[in-house]
Amino acid sequence: MGVLRTVLPLGLLLVAPLAMAADPLQIPALTMTSGANGQQEYSVNLQILLIMTALSFIPAFVMLMTSFTRIIIVFSILRQALGLQQTPSNQLLTGMALFLTMFIMAPVFDKVNQQALQPYLSEQLSAQDAVARAEGPIKDFMLAQTRQSDLELFMRLSKRTDIASADQAPLTILVPAFVTSELKTAFQIGFMIFIPFLIIDLVVASVLMAMGMMMLSPLIISLPFKIMLFVLVDGWALIIGTLAGSFGGV
């Protein structure tokens, strides 16, 4: 049920342009009717088809519209700072990043479920209204993490003059601005992580140079010291707590 609550609103959000552009008259088995208020309602078969099609876009959604980008980049930089090439493995880092993303995004998904998915399933909302309501919490999350300068950059590049405020920015502008901000924030956190391990490398290299052991790689000697430091300061809890806190309690 938890997966349904997450996938269905995301599917509605991602396939909205496809649904609006589809021509059901070309598919006799799929019908479209007009409601009393002028809104167009698509048949259940067509909605299921669009939702199944949207499943292929879920990986892109997870990477570009959630906290996943910042988390996986910080984890990768941490592994490089420690000097470990394949430990933890890519699969383990990705799994950790996914579950931490689910934890951070849980309040956002709960809002989507309450405001869009449940009313849609109970037939209180049309598909178009559910999509519009599902966009709200997701856009609020991205706007809270997006720098104003990045948003203004993509507004300027798009040459859109009809956007009066950041809240009116469409996803085509908000998503690249959000990703740009996430990349910058992730590298800032990664820089702070690198400093203590870099100091250890410099100290070990200086000691080896003073002892005349220039043929011995400093990385081999510094690696156990970096691992010991990371364990002593409870590094994983510190990193994960910092990442979760960096999103401001969404």
PDB file of C-alpha atoms in Angstrom:
ATOM      1  CA  MET A   1       0.000   0.000   0.000  1.00  0.00           C
ATOM      2  CA  GLY A   2       2.918   2.344   0.757  1.00  0.00           C
ATOM      3  CA  VAL A   3       4.303   1.817  -2.738  1.00  0.00           C
ATOM      4  CA  LEU A   4       0.872   2.547  -4.248  1.00  0.00           C
ATOM      5  CA  ARG A   5       0.603   5.768  -2.284  1.00  0.00           C
ATOM      6  CA  THR A   6       3.932   6.892  -3.691  1.00  0.00           C
ATOM      7  CA  VAL A   7       3.777   5.636  -7.269  1.00  0.00           C
ATOM      8  CA  LEU A   8       0.211   6.597  -8.184  1.00  0.00           C
ATOM      9  CA  PRO A   9       0.427  10.347  -7.455  1.00  0.00           C
ATOM     10  CA  LEU A  10       3.827  10.506  -9.106  1.00  0.00           C
ATOM     11  CA  GLY A  11       2.409   8.719 -12.121  1.00  0.00           C
ATOM     12  CA  LEU A  12      -0.496  11.159 -12.303  1.00  0.00           C
ATOM     13  CA  LEU A  13       1.921  14.060 -12.107  1.00  0.00           C
ATOM     14  CA  LEU A  14       4.305  12.796 -14.759  1.00  0.00           C
ATOM     15  CA  VAL A  15       1.754  11.703 -17.359  1.00  0.00           C
ATOM     16  CA  ALA A  16      -0.415  14.810 -17.203  1.00  0.00           C
ATOM     17  CA  PRO A  17       1.057  16.262 -20.442  1.00  0.00           C
ATOM     18  CA  LEU A  18       0.541  12.911 -22.179  1.00  0.00           C
ATOM     19  CA  ALA A  19      -3.029  12.667 -20.979  1.00  0.00           C
ATOM     20  CA  MET A  20      -3.878  16.135 -22.203  1.00  0.00           C
ATOM     21  CA  ALA A  21      -2.263  15.511 -25.597  1.00  0.00           C
ATOM     22  CA  ALA A  22      -3.776  12.081 -26.193  1.00  0.00           C
ATOM     23  CA  ASP A  23      -6.464  11.651 -28.805  1.00  0.00           C
ATOM     24  CA  PRO A  24      -8.807   8.929 -27.528  1.00  0.00           C
ATOM     25  CA  LEU A  25     -10.790   9.007 -30.759  1.00  0.00           C
ATOM     26  CA  GLN A  26      -7.909   7.159 -32.397  1.00  0.00           C
ATOM     27  CA  ILE A  27      -8.271   4.326 -29.842  1.00  0.00           C
ATOM     28  CA  PRO A  28     -11.872   3.040 -29.986  1.00  0.00           C
ATOM     29  CA  ALA A  29     -11.505   1.024 -26.743  1.00  0.00           C
ATOM     30  CA  LEU A  30     -10.610   4.154 -24.798  1.00  0.00           C
ATOM     31  CA  THR A  31     -13.141   6.920 -24.357  1.00  0.00           C
ATOM     32  CA  MET A  32     -13.224  10.460 -23.103  1.00  0.00           C
ATOM     33  CA  THR A  33     -16.238  12.278 -21.730  1.00  0.00           C
ATOM     34  CA  SER A  34     -16.900  15.904 -20.828  1.00  0.00           C
ATOM     35  CA  GLY A  35     -18.140  16.739 -17.346  1.00  0.00           C
ATOM     36  CA  ALA A  36     -20.776  19.270 -16.391  1.00  0.00           C
ATOM     37  CA  ASN A  37     -18.126  21.850 -15.555  1.00  0.00           C
ATOM     38  CA  GLY A  38     -16.430  21.445 -18.929  1.00  0.00           C
ATOM     39  CA  GLN A  39     -13.575  19.230 -17.721  1.00  0.00           C
ATOM     40  CA  GLN A  40     -12.621  16.189 -19.763  1.00  0.00           C
ATOM     41  CA  GLU A  41     -12.683  12.800 -18.036  1.00  0.00           C
ATOM     42  CA  TYR A  42     -10.660   9.895 -19.422  1.00  0.00           C
ATOM     43  CA  SER A  43     -11.776   6.285 -19.145  1.00  0.00           C
ATOM     44  CA  VAL A  44     -10.279   4.021 -16.509  1.00  0.00           C
ATOM     45  CA  ASN A  45      -8.499   1.998 -19.202  1.00  0.00           C
ATOM     46  CA  LEU A  46      -6.756   5.074 -20.512  1.00  0.00           C
ATOM     47  CA  GLN A  47      -5.803   6.228 -17.010  1.00  0.00           C
ATOM     48  CA  ILE A  48      -4.295   2.819 -16.232  1.00  0.00           C
ATOM     49  CA  LEU A  49      -2.380   2.903 -19.519  1.00  0.00           C
ATOM     50  CA  LEU A  50      -0.955   6.327 -18.720  1.00  0.00           C
ATOM     51  CA  ILE A  51      -0.012   5.337 -15.169  1.00  0.00           C
ATOM     52  CA  MET A  52       1.789   2.213 -16.386  1.00  0.00           C
ATOM     53  CA  THR A  53       3.626   4.315 -18.951  1.00  0.00           C
ATOM     54  CA  ALA A  54       4.625   6.746 -16.198  1.00  0.00           C
ATOM     55  CA  LEU A  55       6.417   3.982 -14.297  1.00  0.00           C
ATOM     56  CA  SER A  56       9.329   4.343 -16.720  1.00  0.00           C
ATOM     57  CA  PHE A  57       9.718   7.957 -15.575  1.00  0.00           C
ATOM     58  CA  ILE A  58       9.900   7.080 -11.858  1.00  0.00           C
ATOM     59  CA  PRO A  59      13.740   6.775 -11.804  1.00  0.00           C
ATOM     60  CA  ALA A  60      14.066  10.238 -13.340  1.00  0.00           C
ATOM     61  CA  PHE A  61      11.576  11.615 -10.820  1.00  0.00           C
ATOM     62  CA  VAL A  62      13.479  10.075  -7.899  1.00  0.00           C
ATOM     63  CA  MET A  63      16.812  11.459  -9.092  1.00  0.00           C
ATOM     64  CA  LEU A  64      15.729  14.952 -10.128  1.00  0.00           C
ATOM     65  CA  MET A  65      12.749  15.944  -7.964  1.00  0.00           C
ATOM     66  CA  THR A  66      13.624  14.545  -4.530  1.00  0.00           C
ATOM     67  CA  SER A  67      16.483  14.639  -2.040  1.00  0.00           C
ATOM     68  CA  PHE A  68      18.197  11.689  -3.754  1.00  0.00           C
ATOM     69  CA  THR A  69      20.646  13.802  -5.786  1.00  0.00           C
ATOM     70  CA  ARG A  70      22.207  15.518  -2.782  1.00  0.00           C
ATOM     71  CA  ILE A  71      22.417  12.313  -0.757  1.00  0.00           C
ATOM     72  CA  ILE A  72      24.055  10.089  -3.376  1.00  0.00           C
ATOM     73  CA  ILE A  73      26.624  12.752  -4.303  1.00  0.00           C
ATOM     74  CA  VAL A  74      27.626  13.264  -0.650  1.00  0.00           C
ATOM     75  CA  PHE A  75      27.933   9.505  -0.146  1.00  0.00           C
ATOM     76  CA  SER A  76      30.135   9.214  -3.245  1.00  0.00           C
ATOM     77  CA  ILE A  77      32.373  12.085  -2.140  1.00  0.00           C
ATOM     78  CA  LEU A  78      32.647  10.517   1.317  1.00  0.00           C
ATOM     79  CA  ARG A  79      33.864   7.255  -0.187  1.00  0.00           C
ATOM     80  CA  GLN A  80      36.452   9.103  -2.248  1.00  0.00           C
ATOM     81  CA  ALA A  81      37.604  11.103   0.799  1.00  0.00           C
ATOM     82  CA  LEU A  82      38.125   7.899   2.761  1.00  0.00           C
ATOM     83  CA  GLY A  83      40.197   6.507  -0.098  1.00  0.00           C
ATOM     84  CA  LEU A  84      37.935   3.484  -0.581  1.00  0.00           C
ATOM     85  CA  GLN A  85      37.269   2.668  -4.226  1.00  0.00           C
ATOM     86  CA  GLN A  86      34.502   0.057  -4.021  1.00  0.00           C
ATOM     87  CA  THR A  87      33.570  -0.049  -0.326  1.00  0.00           C
ATOM     88  CA  PRO A  88      30.719   0.517   0.335  1.00  0.00           C
ATOM     89  CA  SER A  89      29.626  -0.753  -3.058  1.00  0.00           C
ATOM     90  CA  ASN A  90      27.570   1.329  -5.492  1.00  0.00           C
ATOM     91  CA  GLN A  91      24.527  -0.857  -4.834  1.00  0.00           C
ATOM     92  CA  LEU A  92      24.785  -0.320  -1.085  1.00  0.00           C
ATOM     93  CA  LEU A  93      25.212   3.453  -1.418  1.00  0.00           C
ATOM     94  CA  THR A  94      22.268   3.645  -3.810  1.00  0.00           C
ATOM     95  CA  GLY A  95      20.097   1.592  -1.458  1.00  0.00           C
ATOM     96  CA  MET A  96      21.014   3.782   1.509  1.00  0.00           C
ATOM     97  CA  ALA A  97      20.298   6.898  -0.525  1.00  0.00           C
ATOM     98  CA  LEU A  98      16.896   5.562  -1.630  1.00  0.00           C
ATOM     99  CA  PHE A  99      15.724   4.703   1.875  1.00  0.00           C
ATOM    100  CA  LEU A 100      17.027   7.995   3.283  1.00  0.00           C
ATOM    101  CA  THR A 101      15.183   9.761   0.454  1.00  0.00           C
ATOM    102  CA  MET A 102      11.967   7.958   1.417  1.00  0.00           C
ATOM    103  CA  PHE A 103      12.485   9.047   5.029  1.00  0.00           C
ATOM    104  CA  ILE A 104      13.086  12.703   4.121  1.00  0.00           C
ATOM    105  CA  MET A 105      10.304  12.851   1.518  1.00  0.00           C
ATOM    106  CA  ALA A 106       7.712  11.052   3.699  1.00  0.00           C
ATOM    107  CA  PRO A 107       5.959  14.306   4.796  1.00  0.00           C
ATOM    108  CA  VAL A 108       5.710  15.405   1.153  1.00  0.00           C
ATOM    109  CA  PHE A 109       4.313  12.054   0.014  1.00  0.00           C
ATOM    110  CA  ASP A 110       1.828  12.076   2.901  1.00  0.00           C
ATOM    111  CA  LYS A 111       0.516  15.444   1.723  1.00  0.00           C
ATOM    112  CA  VAL A 112       0.215  14.139  -1.843  1.00  0.00           C
ATOM    113  CA  ASN A 113      -1.652  11.099  -0.570  1.00  0.00           C
ATOM    114  CA  GLN A 114      -4.075  13.126   1.552  1.00  0.00           C
ATOM    115  CA  GLN A 115      -4.677  15.989  -0.867  1.00  0.00           C
ATOM    116  CA  ALA A 116      -4.625  14.200  -4.230  1.00  0.00           C
ATOM    117  CA  LEU A 117      -4.473  10.408  -4.173  1.00  0.00           C
ATOM    118  CA  GLN A 118      -7.169   9.560  -1.626  1.00  0.00           C
ATOM    119  CA  PRO A 119      -9.722  12.061  -3.016  1.00  0.00           C
ATOM    120  CA  TYR A 120      -9.004  10.725  -6.505  1.00  0.00           C
ATOM    121  CA  LEU A 121      -9.443   7.095  -5.447  1.00  0.00           C
ATOM    122  CA  SER A 122     -12.712   7.976  -3.731  1.00  0.00           C
ATOM    123  CA  GLU A 123     -13.828   9.723  -6.957  1.00  0.00           C
ATOM    124  CA  GLN A 124     -14.044  13.125  -5.278  1.00  0.00           C
ATOM    125  CA  LEU A 125     -11.521  14.599  -7.730  1.00  0.00           C
ATOM    126  CA  SER A 126     -10.968  14.263 -11.455  1.00  0.00           C
ATOM    127  CA  ALA A 127      -7.623  13.130 -12.788  1.00  0.00           C
ATOM    128  CA  GLN A 128      -6.680  16.685 -13.795  1.00  0.00           C
ATOM    129  CA  ASP A 129      -7.534  18.095 -10.357  1.00  0.00           C
ATOM    130  CA  ALA A 130      -5.583  15.293  -8.668  1.00  0.00           C
ATOM    131  CA  VAL A 131      -2.543  16.087 -10.789  1.00  0.00           C
ATOM    132  CA  ALA A 132      -2.792  19.780  -9.905  1.00  0.00           C
ATOM    133  CA  ARG A 133      -3.056  19.001  -6.201  1.00  0.00           C
ATOM    134  CA  ALA A 134      -0.179  16.510  -6.354  1.00  0.00           C
ATOM    135  CA  GLU A 135       2.082  19.149  -7.872  1.00  0.00           C
ATOM    136  CA  GLY A 136       1.630  21.497  -4.907  1.00  0.00           C
ATOM    137  CA  PRO A 137       3.564  19.677  -2.132  1.00  0.00           C
ATOM    138  CA  ILE A 138       6.304  18.576  -4.533  1.00  0.00           C
ATOM    139  CA  LYS A 139       6.806  22.097  -5.863  1.00  0.00           C
ATOM    140  CA  ASP A 140       6.818  23.487  -2.313  1.00  0.00           C
ATOM    141  CA  PHE A 141       9.601  21.053  -1.396  1.00  0.00           C
ATOM    142  CA  MET A 142      11.685  21.959  -4.436  1.00  0.00           C
ATOM    143  CA  LEU A 143      11.165  25.688  -3.970  1.00  0.00           C
ATOM    144  CA  ALA A 144      12.323  25.435  -0.348  1.00  0.00           C
ATOM    145  CA  GLN A 145      15.628  23.893  -1.524  1.00  0.00           C
ATOM    146  CA  THR A 146      16.150  26.006  -4.654  1.00  0.00           C
ATOM    147  CA  ARG A 147      18.306  29.105  -4.573  1.00  0.00           C
ATOM    148  CA  GLN A 148      16.686  32.245  -5.871  1.00  0.00           C
ATOM    149  CA  SER A 149      19.656  32.914  -8.163  1.00  0.00           C
ATOM    150  CA  ASP A 150      19.305  29.505  -9.836  1.00  0.00           C
ATOM    151  CA  LEU A 151      15.579  29.980 -10.334  1.00  0.00           C
ATOM    152  CA  GLU A 152      16.120  33.436 -11.823  1.00  0.00           C
ATOM    153  CA  LEU A 153      18.783  31.994 -14.136  1.00  0.00           C
ATOM    154  CA  PHE A 154      16.424  29.481 -15.732  1.00  0.00           C
ATOM    155  CA  MET A 155      13.598  32.007 -15.870  1.00  0.00           C
ATOM    156  CA  ARG A 156      15.925  34.293 -17.777  1.00  0.00           C
ATOM    157  CA  LEU A 157      17.071  31.502 -20.079  1.00  0.00           C
ATOM    158  CA  SER A 158      13.475  30.515 -20.805  1.00  0.00           C
ATOM    159  CA  LYS A 159      12.598  34.150 -21.609  1.00  0.00           C
ATOM    160  CA  ARG A 160       9.352  33.802 -19.694  1.00  0.00           C
ATOM    161  CA  THR A 161       7.983  37.204 -18.731  1.00  0.00           C
ATOM    162  CA  ASP A 162       4.583  36.006 -17.528  1.00  0.00           C
ATOM    163  CA  ILE A 163       5.885  34.479 -14.264  1.00  0.00           C
ATOM    164  CA  ALA A 164       5.257  36.961 -11.462  1.00  0.00           C
ATOM    165  CA  SER A 165       6.580  34.864  -8.552  1.00  0.00           C
ATOM    166  CA  ALA A 166       8.529  31.680  -7.852  1.00  0.00           C
ATOM    167  CA  ASP A 167       5.316  29.847  -6.937  1.00  0.00           C
ATOM    168  CA  GLN A 168       4.102  30.244 -10.522  1.00  0.00           C
ATOM    169  CA  ALA A 169       7.223  28.673 -12.052  1.00  0.00           C
ATOM    170  CA  PRO A 170       6.370  25.557 -14.090  1.00  0.00           C
ATOM    171  CA  LEU A 171       8.171  22.276 -13.556  1.00  0.00           C
ATOM    172  CA  THR A 172      10.147  22.775 -16.768  1.00  0.00           C
ATOM    173  CA  ILE A 173      11.900  25.685 -15.048  1.00  0.00           C
ATOM    174  CA  LEU A 174      11.748  24.575 -11.429  1.00  0.00           C
ATOM    175  CA  VAL A 175      13.272  21.103 -11.910  1.00  0.00           C
ATOM    176  CA  PRO A 176      16.580  22.220 -13.556  1.00  0.00           C
ATOM    177  CA  ALA A 177      16.870  25.075 -11.036  1.00  0.00           C
ATOM    178  CA  PHE A 178      16.301  22.624  -8.182  1.00  0.00           C
ATOM    179  CA  VAL A 179      18.891  20.161  -9.538  1.00  0.00           C
ATOM    180  CA  THR A 180      21.453  22.959  -9.964  1.00  0.00           C
ATOM    181  CA  SER A 181      20.937  24.052  -6.363  1.00  0.00           C
ATOM    182  CA  GLU A 182      21.174  20.470  -5.129  1.00  0.00           C
ATOM    183  CA  LEU A 183      24.473  19.948  -6.950  1.00  0.00           C
ATOM    184  CA  LYS A 184      25.932  23.080  -5.396  1.00  0.00           C
ATOM    185  CA  THR A 185      24.767  22.148  -1.893  1.00  0.00           C
ATOM    186  CA  ALA A 186      26.053  18.581  -2.256  1.00  0.00           C
ATOM    187  CA  PHE A 187      29.505  19.787  -3.281  1.00  0.00           C
ATOM    188  CA  GLN A 188      29.603  22.246  -0.388  1.00  0.00           C
ATOM    189  CA  ILE A 189      28.853  19.439   2.064  1.00  0.00           C
ATOM    190  CA  GLY A 190      31.388  17.222   0.283  1.00  0.00           C
ATOM    191  CA  PHE A 191      34.074  19.907   0.620  1.00  0.00           C
ATOM    192  CA  MET A 192      33.546  20.045   4.384  1.00  0.00           C
ATOM    193  CA  ILE A 193      33.782  16.254   4.550  1.00  0.00           C
ATOM    194  CA  PHE A 194      37.028  16.190   2.592  1.00  0.00           C
ATOM    195  CA  ILE A 195      38.960  18.606   4.853  1.00  0.00           C
ATOM    196  CA  PRO A 196      39.745  16.346   7.863  1.00  0.00           C
ATOM    197  CA  PHE A 197      40.722  13.417   5.639  1.00  0.00           C
ATOM    198  CA  LEU A 198      42.903  15.685   3.516  1.00  0.00           C
ATOM    199  CA  ILE A 199      44.717  16.846   6.652  1.00  0.00           C
ATOM    200  CA  ILE A 200      45.459  13.222   7.571  1.00  0.00           C
ATOM    201  CA  ASP A 201      46.850  12.588   4.083  1.00  0.00           C
ATOM    202  CA  LEU A 202      49.099  15.660   4.326  1.00  0.00           C
ATOM    203  CA  VAL A 203      50.404  14.691   7.774  1.00  0.00           C
ATOM    204  CA  VAL A 204      51.162  11.121   6.717  1.00  0.00           C
ATOM    205  CA  ALA A 205      52.839  12.285   3.500  1.00  0.00           C
ATOM    206  CA  SER A 206      54.999  14.776   5.443  1.00  0.00           C
ATOM    207  CA  VAL A 207      56.066  12.112   7.957  1.00  0.00           C
ATOM    208  CA  LEU A 208      56.954   9.641   5.228  1.00  0.00           C
ATOM    209  CA  MET A 209      58.898  12.342   3.389  1.00  0.00           C
ATOM    210  CA  ALA A 210      60.817  13.233   6.549  1.00  0.00           C
ATOM    211  CA  MET A 211      61.665   9.569   7.120  1.00  0.00           C
ATOM    212  CA  GLY A 212      62.905   9.209   3.563  1.00  0.00           C
ATOM    213  CA  MET A 213      60.247   6.624   2.692  1.00  0.00           C
ATOM    214  CA  MET A 214      59.292   8.268  -0.575  1.00  0.00           C
ATOM    215  CA  MET A 215      58.632   4.981  -2.356  1.00  0.00           C
ATOM    216  CA  LEU A 216      55.843   4.055   0.054  1.00  0.00           C
ATOM    217  CA  SER A 217      52.400   5.343  -0.958  1.00  0.00           C
ATOM    218  CA  PRO A 218      50.954   7.694   1.675  1.00  0.00           C
ATOM    219  CA  LEU A 219      47.448   6.430   0.839  1.00  0.00           C
ATOM    220  CA  ILE A 220      48.272   2.973   2.160  1.00  0.00           C
ATOM    221  CA  ILE A 221      49.397   4.376   5.510  1.00  0.00           C
ATOM    222  CA  SER A 222      46.692   7.034   5.880  1.00  0.00           C
ATOM    223  CA  LEU A 223      43.762   4.743   5.032  1.00  0.00           C
ATOM    224  CA  PRO A 224      43.538   2.968   8.438  1.00  0.00           C
ATOM    225  CA  PHE A 225      43.879   6.299  10.242  1.00  0.00           C
ATOM    226  CA  LYS A 226      41.048   7.813   8.222  1.00  0.00           C
ATOM    227  CA  ILE A 227      38.833   4.807   8.860  1.00  0.00           C
ATOM    228  CA  MET A 228      39.649   4.947  12.584  1.00  0.00           C
ATOM    229  CA  LEU A 229      38.811   8.673  12.719  1.00  0.00           C
ATOM    230  CA  PHE A 230      35.544   8.107  10.883  1.00  0.00           C
ATOM    231  CA  VAL A 231      34.544   5.318  13.257  1.00  0.00           C
ATOM    232  CA  LEU A 232      35.536   7.250  16.405  1.00  0.00           C
ATOM    233  CA  VAL A 233      33.361  10.240  15.508  1.00  0.00           C
ATOM    234  CA  ASP A 234      30.448   7.953  14.522  1.00  0.00           C
ATOM    235  CA  GLY A 235      30.772   9.211  10.973  1.00  0.00           C
ATOM    236  CA  TRP A 236      27.773   7.505   9.356  1.00  0.00           C
ATOM    237  CA  ALA A 237      25.330   8.826  11.940  1.00  0.00           C
ATOM    238  CA  LEU A 238      26.911  12.279  11.639  1.00  0.00           C
ATOM    239  CA  ILE A 239      26.711  12.333   7.843  1.00  0.00           C
ATOM    240  CA  ILE A 240      23.157  10.980   7.671  1.00  0.00           C
ATOM    241  CA  GLY A 241      21.969  13.332  10.413  1.00  0.00           C
ATOM    242  CA  THR A 242      23.555  16.299   8.648  1.00  0.00           C
ATOM    243  CA  LEU A 243      21.963  15.360   5.317  1.00  0.00           C
ATOM    244  CA  ALA A 244      18.524  14.911   6.848  1.00  0.00           C
ATOM    245  CA  GLY A 245      18.842  18.185   8.741  1.00  0.00           C
ATOM    246  CA  SER A 246      20.017  20.063   5.648  1.00  0.00           C
ATOM    247  CA  PHE A 247      16.502  19.833   4.189  1.00  0.00           C
ATOM    248  CA  GLY A 248      15.050  21.905   7.010  1.00  0.00           C
ATOM    249  CA  GLY A 249      12.547  19.398   8.351  1.00  0.00           C
ATOM    250  CA  VAL A 250      10.342  19.169   5.246  1.00  0.00           C
TER     251      VAL A 250
END
